[in-house]
PDB file of N, CA and C in Angstrom:
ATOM      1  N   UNK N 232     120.364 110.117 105.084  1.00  0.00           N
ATOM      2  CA  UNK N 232     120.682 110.946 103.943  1.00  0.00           C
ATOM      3  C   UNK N 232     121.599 112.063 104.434  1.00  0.00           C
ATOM      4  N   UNK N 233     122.845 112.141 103.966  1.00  0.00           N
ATOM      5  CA  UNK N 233     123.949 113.172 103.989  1.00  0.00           C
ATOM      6  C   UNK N 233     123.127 114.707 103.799  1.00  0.00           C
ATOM      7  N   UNK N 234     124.165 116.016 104.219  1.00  0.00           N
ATOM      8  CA  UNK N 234     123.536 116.960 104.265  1.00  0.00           C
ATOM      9  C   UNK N 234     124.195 117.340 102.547  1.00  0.00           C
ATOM     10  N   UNK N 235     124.971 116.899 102.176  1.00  0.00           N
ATOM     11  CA  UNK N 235     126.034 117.199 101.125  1.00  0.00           C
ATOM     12  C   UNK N 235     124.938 116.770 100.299  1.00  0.00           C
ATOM     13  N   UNK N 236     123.893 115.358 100.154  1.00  0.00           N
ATOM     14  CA  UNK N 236     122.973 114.805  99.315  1.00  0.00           C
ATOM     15  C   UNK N 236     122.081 115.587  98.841  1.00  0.00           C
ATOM     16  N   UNK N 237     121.485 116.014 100.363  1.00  0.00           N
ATOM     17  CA  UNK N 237     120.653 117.196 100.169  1.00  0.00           C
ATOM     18  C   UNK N 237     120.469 118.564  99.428  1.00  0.00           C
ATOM     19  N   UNK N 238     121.942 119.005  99.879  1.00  0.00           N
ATOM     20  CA  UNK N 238     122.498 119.878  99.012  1.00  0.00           C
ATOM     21  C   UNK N 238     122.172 119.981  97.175  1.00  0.00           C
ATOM     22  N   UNK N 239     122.521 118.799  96.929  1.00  0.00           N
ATOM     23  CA  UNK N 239     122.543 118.140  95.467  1.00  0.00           C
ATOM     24  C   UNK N 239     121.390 118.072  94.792  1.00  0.00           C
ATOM     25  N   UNK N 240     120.096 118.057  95.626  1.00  0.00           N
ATOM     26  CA  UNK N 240     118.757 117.583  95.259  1.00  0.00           C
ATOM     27  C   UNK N 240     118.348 119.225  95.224  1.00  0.00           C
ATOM     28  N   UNK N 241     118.741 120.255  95.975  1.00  0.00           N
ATOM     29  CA  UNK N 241     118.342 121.331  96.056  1.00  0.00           C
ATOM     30  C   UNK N 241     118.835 122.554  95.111  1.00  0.00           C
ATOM     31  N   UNK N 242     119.737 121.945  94.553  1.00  0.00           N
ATOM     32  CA  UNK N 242     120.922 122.915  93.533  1.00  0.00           C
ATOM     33  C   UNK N 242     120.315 122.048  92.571  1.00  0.00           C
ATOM     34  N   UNK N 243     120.098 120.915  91.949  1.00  0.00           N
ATOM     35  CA  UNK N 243     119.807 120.401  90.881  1.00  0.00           C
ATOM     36  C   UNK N 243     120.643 119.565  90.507  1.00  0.00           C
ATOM     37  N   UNK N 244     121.826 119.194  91.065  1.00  0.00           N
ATOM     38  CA  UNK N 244     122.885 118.617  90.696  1.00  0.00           C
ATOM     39  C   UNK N 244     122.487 117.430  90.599  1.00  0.00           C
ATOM     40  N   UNK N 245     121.773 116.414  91.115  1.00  0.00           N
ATOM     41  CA  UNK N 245     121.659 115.344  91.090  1.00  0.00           C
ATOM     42  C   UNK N 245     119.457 114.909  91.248  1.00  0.00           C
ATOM     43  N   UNK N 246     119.232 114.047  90.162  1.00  0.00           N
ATOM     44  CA  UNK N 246     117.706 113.845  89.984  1.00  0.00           C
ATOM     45  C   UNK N 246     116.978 113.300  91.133  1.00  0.00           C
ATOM     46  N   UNK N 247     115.967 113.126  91.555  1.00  0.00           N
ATOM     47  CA  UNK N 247     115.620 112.329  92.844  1.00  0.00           C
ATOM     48  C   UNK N 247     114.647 110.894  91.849  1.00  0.00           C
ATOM     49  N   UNK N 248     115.750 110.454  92.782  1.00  0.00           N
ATOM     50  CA  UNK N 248     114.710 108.948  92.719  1.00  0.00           C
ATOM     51  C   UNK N 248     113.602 108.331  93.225  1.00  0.00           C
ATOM     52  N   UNK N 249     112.667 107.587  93.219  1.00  0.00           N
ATOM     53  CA  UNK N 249     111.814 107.003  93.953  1.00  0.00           C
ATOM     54  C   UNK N 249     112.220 106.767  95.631  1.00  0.00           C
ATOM     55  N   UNK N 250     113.459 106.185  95.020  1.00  0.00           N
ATOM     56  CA  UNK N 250     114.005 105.770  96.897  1.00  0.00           C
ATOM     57  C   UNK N 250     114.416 107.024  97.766  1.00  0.00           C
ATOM     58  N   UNK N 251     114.470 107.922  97.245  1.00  0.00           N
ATOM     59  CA  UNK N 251     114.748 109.451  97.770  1.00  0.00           C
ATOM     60  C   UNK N 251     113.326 109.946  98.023  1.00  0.00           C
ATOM     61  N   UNK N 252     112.126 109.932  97.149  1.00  0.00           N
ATOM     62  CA  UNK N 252     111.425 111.141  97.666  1.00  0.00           C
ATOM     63  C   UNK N 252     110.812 109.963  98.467  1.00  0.00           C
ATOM     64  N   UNK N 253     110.430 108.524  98.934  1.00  0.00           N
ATOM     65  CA  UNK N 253     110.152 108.065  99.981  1.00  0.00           C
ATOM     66  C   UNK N 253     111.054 108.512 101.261  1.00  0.00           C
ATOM     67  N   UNK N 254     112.332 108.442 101.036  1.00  0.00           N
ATOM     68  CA  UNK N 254     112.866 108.692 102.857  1.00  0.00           C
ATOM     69  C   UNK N 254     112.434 109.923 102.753  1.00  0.00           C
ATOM     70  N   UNK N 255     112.428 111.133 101.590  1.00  0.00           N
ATOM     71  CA  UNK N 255     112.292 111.982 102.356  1.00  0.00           C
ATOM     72  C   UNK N 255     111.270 112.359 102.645  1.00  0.00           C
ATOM     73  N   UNK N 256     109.581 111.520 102.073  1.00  0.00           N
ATOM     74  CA  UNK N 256     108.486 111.993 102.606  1.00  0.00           C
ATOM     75  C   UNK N 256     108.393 111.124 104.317  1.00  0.00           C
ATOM     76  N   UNK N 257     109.196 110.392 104.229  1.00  0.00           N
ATOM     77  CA  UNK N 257     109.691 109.499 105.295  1.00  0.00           C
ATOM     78  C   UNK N 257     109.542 110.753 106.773  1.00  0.00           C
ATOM     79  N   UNK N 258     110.733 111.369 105.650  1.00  0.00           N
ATOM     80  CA  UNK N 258     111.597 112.143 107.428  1.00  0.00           C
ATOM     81  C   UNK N 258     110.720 113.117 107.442  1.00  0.00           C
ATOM     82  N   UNK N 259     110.142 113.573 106.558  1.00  0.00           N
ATOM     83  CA  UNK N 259     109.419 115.117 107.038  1.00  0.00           C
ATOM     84  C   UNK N 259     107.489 114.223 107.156  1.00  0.00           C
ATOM     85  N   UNK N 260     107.568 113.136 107.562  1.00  0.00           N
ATOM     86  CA  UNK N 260     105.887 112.539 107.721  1.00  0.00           C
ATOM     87  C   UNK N 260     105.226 113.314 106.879  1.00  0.00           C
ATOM     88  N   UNK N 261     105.055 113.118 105.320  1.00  0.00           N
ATOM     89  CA  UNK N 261     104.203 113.676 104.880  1.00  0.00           C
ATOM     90  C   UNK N 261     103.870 112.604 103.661  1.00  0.00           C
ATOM     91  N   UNK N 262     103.104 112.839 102.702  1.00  0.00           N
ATOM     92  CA  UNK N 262     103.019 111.460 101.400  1.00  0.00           C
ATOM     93  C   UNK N 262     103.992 111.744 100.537  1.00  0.00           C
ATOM     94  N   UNK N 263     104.903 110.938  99.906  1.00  0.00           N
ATOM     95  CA  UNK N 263     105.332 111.065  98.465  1.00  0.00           C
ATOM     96  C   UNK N 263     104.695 112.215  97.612  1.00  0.00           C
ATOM     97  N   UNK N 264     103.613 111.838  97.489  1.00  0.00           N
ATOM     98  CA  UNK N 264     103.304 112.889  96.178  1.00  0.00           C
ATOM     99  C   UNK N 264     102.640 114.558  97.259  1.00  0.00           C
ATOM    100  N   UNK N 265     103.227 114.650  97.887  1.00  0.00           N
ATOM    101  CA  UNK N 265     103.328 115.929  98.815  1.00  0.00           C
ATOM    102  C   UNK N 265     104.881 116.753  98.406  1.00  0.00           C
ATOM    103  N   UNK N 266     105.519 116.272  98.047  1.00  0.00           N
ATOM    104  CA  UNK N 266     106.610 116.358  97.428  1.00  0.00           C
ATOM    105  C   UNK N 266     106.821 116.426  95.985  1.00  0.00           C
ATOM    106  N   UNK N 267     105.616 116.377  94.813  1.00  0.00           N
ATOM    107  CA  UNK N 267     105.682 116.244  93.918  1.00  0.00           C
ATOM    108  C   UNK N 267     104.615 117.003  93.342  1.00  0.00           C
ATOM    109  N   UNK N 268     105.590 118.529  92.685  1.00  0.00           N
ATOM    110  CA  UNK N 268     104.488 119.745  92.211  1.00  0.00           C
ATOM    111  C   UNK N 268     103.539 118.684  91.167  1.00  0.00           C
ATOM    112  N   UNK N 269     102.084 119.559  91.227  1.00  0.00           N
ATOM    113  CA  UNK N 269     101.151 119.275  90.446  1.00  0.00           C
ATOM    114  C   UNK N 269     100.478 117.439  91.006  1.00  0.00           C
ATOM    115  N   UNK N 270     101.306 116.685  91.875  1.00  0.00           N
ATOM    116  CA  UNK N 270     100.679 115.465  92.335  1.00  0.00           C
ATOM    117  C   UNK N 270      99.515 115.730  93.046  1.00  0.00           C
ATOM    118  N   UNK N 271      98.588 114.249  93.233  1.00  0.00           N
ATOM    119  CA  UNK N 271      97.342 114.925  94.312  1.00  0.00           C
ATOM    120  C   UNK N 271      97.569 113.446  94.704  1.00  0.00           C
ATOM    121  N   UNK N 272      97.118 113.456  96.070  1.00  0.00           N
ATOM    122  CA  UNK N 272      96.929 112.305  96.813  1.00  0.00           C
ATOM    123  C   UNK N 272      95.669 112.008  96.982  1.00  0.00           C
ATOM    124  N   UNK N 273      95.666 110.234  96.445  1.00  0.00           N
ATOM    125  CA  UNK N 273      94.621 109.658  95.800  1.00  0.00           C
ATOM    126  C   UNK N 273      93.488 109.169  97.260  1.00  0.00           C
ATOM    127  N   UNK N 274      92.426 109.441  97.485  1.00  0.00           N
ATOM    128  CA  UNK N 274      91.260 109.145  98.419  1.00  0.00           C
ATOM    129  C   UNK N 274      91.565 107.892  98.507  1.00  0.00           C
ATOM    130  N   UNK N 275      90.720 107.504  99.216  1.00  0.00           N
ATOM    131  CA  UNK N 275      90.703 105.724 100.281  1.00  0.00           C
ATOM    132  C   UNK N 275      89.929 105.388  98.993  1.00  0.00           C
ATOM    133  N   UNK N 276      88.776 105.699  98.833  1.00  0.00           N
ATOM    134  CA  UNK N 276      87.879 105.028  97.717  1.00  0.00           C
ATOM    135  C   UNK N 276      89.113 104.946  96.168  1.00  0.00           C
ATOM    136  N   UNK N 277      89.545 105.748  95.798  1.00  0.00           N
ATOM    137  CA  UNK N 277      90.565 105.638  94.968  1.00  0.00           C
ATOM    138  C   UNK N 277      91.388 104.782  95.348  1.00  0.00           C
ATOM    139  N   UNK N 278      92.422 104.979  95.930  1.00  0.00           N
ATOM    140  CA  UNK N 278      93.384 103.260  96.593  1.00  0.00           C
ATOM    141  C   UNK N 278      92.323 102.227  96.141  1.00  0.00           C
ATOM    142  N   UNK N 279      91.314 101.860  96.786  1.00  0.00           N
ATOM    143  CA  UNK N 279      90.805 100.812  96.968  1.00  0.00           C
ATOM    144  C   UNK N 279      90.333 100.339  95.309  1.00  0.00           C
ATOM    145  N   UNK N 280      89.651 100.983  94.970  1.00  0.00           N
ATOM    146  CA  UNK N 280      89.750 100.708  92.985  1.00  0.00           C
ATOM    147  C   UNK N 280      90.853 100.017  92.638  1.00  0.00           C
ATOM    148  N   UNK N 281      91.809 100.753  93.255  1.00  0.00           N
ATOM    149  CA  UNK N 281      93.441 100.492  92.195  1.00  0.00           C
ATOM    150  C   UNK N 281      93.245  99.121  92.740  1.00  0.00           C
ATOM    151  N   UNK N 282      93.839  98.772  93.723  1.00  0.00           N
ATOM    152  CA  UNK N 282      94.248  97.642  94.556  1.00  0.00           C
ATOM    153  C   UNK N 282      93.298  96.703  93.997  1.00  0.00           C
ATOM    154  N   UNK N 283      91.766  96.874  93.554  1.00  0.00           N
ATOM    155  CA  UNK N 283      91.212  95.509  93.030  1.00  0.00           C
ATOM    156  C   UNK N 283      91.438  95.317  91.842  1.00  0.00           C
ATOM    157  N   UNK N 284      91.751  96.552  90.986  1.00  0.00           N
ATOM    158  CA  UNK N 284      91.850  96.380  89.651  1.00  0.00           C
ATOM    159  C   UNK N 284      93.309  95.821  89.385  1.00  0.00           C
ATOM    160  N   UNK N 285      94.186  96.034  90.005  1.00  0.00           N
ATOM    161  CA  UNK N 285      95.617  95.942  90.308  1.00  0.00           C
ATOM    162  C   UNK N 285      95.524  94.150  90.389  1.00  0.00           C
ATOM    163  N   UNK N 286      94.439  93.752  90.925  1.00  0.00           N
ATOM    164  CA  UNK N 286      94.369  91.815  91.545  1.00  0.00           C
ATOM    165  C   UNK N 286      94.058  91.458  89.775  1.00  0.00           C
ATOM    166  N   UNK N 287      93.259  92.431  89.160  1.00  0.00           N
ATOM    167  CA  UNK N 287      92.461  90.989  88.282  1.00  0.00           C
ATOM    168  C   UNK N 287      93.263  90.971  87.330  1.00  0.00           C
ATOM    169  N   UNK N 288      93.358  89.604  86.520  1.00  0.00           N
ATOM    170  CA  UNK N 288      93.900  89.423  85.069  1.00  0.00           C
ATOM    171  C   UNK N 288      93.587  89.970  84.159  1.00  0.00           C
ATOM    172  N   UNK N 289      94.499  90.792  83.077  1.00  0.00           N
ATOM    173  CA  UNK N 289      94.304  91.670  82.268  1.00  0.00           C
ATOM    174  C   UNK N 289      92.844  91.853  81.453  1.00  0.00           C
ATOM    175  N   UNK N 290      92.557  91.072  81.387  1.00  0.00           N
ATOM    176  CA  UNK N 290      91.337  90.567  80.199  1.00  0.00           C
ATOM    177  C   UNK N 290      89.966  91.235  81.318  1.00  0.00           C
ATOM    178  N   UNK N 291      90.172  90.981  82.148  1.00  0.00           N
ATOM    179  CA  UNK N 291      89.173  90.835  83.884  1.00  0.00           C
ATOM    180  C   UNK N 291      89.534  92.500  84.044  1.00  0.00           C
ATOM    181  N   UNK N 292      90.866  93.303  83.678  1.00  0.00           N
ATOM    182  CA  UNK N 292      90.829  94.818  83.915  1.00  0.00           C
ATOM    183  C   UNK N 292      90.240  95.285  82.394  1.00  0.00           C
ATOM    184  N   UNK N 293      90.056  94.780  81.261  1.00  0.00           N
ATOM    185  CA  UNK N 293      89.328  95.308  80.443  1.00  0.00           C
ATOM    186  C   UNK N 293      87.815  95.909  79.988  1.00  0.00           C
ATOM    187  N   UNK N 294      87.270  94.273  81.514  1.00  0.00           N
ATOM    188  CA  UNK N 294      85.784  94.531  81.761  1.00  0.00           C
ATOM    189  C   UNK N 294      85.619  95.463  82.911  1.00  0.00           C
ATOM    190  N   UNK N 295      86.681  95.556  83.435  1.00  0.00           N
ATOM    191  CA  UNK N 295      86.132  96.018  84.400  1.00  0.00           C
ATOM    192  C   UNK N 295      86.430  98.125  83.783  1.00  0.00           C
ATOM    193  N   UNK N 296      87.173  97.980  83.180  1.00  0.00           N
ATOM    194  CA  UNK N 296      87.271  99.639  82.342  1.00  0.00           C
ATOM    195  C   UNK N 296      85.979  99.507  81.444  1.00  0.00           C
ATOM    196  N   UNK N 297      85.583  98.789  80.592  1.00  0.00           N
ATOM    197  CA  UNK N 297      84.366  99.000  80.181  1.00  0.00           C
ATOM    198  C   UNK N 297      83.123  99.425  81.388  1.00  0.00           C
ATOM    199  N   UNK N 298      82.536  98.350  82.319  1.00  0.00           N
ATOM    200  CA  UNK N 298      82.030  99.003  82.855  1.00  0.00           C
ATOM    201  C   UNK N 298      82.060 100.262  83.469  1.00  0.00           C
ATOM    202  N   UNK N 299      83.443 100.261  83.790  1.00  0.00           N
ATOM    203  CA  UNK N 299      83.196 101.933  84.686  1.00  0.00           C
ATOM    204  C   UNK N 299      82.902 102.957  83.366  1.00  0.00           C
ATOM    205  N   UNK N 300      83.407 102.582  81.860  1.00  0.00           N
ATOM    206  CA  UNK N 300      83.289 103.507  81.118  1.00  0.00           C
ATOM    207  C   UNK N 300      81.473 103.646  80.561  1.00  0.00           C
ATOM    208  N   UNK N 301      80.848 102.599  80.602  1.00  0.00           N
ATOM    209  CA  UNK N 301      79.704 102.234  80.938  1.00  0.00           C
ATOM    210  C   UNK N 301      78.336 103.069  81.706  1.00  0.00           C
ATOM    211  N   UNK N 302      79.266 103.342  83.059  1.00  0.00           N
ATOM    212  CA  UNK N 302      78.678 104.107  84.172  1.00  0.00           C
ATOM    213  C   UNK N 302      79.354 105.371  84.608  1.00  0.00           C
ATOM    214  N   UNK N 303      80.069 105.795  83.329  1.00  0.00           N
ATOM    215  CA  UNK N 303      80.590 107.403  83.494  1.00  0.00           C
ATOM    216  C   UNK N 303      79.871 107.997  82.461  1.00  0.00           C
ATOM    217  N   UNK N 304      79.174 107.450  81.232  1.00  0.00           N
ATOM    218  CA  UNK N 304      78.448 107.814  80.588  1.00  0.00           C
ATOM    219  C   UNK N 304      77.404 108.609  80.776  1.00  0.00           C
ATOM    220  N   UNK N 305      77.101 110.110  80.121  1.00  0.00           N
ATOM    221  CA  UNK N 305      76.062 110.448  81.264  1.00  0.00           C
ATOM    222  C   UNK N 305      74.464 109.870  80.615  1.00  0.00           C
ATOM    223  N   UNK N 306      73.538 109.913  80.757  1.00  0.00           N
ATOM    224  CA  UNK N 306      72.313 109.044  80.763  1.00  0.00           C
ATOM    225  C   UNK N 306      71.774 110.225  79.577  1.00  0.00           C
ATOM    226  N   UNK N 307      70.803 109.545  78.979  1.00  0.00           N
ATOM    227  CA  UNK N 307      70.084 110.217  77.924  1.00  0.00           C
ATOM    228  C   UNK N 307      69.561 111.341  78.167  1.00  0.00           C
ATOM    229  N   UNK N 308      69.184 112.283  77.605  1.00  0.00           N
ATOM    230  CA  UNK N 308      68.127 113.574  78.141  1.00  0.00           C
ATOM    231  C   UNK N 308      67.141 113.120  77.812  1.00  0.00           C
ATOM    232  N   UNK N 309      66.124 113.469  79.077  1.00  0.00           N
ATOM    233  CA  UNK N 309      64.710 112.941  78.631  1.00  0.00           C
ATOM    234  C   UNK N 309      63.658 114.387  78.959  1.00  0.00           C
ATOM    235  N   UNK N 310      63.160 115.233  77.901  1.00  0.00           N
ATOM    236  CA  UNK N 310      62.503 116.486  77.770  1.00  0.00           C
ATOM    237  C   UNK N 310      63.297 117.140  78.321  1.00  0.00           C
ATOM    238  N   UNK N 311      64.796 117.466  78.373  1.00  0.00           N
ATOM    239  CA  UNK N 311      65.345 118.649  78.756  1.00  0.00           C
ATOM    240  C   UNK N 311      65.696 118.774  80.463  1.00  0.00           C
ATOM    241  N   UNK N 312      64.923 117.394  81.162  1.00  0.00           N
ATOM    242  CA  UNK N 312      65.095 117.672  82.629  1.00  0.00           C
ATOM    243  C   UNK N 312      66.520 117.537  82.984  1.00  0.00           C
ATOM    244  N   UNK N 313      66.985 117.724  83.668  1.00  0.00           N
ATOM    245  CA  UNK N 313      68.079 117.747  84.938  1.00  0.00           C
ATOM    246  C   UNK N 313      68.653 116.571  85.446  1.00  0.00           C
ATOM    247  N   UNK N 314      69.283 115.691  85.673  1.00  0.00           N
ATOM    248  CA  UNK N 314      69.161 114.787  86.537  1.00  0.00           C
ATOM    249  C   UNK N 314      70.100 114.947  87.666  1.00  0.00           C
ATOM    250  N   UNK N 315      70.688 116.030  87.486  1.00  0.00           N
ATOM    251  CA  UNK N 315      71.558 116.864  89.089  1.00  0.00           C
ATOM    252  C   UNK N 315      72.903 116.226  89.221  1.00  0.00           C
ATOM    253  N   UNK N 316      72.829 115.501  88.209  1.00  0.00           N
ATOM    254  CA  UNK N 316      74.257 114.378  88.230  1.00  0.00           C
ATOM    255  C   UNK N 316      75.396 115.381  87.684  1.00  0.00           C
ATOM    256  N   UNK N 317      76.614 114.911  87.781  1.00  0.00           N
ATOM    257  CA  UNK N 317      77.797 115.881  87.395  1.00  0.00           C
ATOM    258  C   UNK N 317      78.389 114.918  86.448  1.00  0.00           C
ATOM    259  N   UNK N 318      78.269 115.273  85.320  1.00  0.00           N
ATOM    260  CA  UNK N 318      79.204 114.419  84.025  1.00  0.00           C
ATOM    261  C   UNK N 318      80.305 113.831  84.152  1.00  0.00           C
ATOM    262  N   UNK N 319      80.526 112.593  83.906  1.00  0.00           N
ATOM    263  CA  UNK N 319      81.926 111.978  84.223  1.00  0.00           C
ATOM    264  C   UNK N 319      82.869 111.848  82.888  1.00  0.00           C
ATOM    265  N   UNK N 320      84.044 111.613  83.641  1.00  0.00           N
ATOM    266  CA  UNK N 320      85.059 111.987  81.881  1.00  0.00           C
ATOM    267  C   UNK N 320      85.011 109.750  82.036  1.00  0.00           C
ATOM    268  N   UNK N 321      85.379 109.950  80.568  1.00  0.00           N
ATOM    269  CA  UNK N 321      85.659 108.098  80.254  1.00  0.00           C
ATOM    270  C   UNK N 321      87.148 108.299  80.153  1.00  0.00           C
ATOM    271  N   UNK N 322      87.382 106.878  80.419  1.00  0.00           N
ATOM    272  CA  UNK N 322      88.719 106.538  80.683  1.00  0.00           C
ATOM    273  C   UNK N 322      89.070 105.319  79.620  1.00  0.00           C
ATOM    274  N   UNK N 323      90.665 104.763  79.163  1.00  0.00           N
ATOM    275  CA  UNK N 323      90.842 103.877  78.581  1.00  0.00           C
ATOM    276  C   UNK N 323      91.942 103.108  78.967  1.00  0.00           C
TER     277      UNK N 323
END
């Protein structure tokens, strides 16, 4: 990448592309979305979700969003106790 390129990305003159913020999380060893205000870089357990849900056939990612929406649900109150759990948001 030219220093003139650089230039361009830093003045605004020109948008960054996918293939840009890879070399440049490239050259400075850091992640893509290290480079991208408000991004967060996703945990191993996260990757690993995507990547199976990413394998199955659409119909096969529908069950599989039901269940998780299933088991983000939080559980009934039973007399007001506690169950120490932290509420999960549902997804679609």
């Amino acid at each position: 990448m030219t220093q003139q390129r650089v230039h361009r990305f830093e003045s605004g003159e020109t948008r960054f592309r996918v293939e840009d913020i890879l070399q440049f999380s490239e050259a400075l060893k850091c992640e893509p979305n290290d480079l991208i205000p408000g991004a967060r870089t996703l945990s191993d357990r996260e990757r690993a979700l995507l990547t199976i849900f990413s394998q199955l056939p659409p119909e096969e990612q529908d069950k599989f969003l039901r269940v998780g929406n299933a088991l983000a649900e939080p559980p009934p109150e039973d007399n007001g106790g506690s169950t120490g759990q932290t509420p999960h948001r549902k997804v679609s």
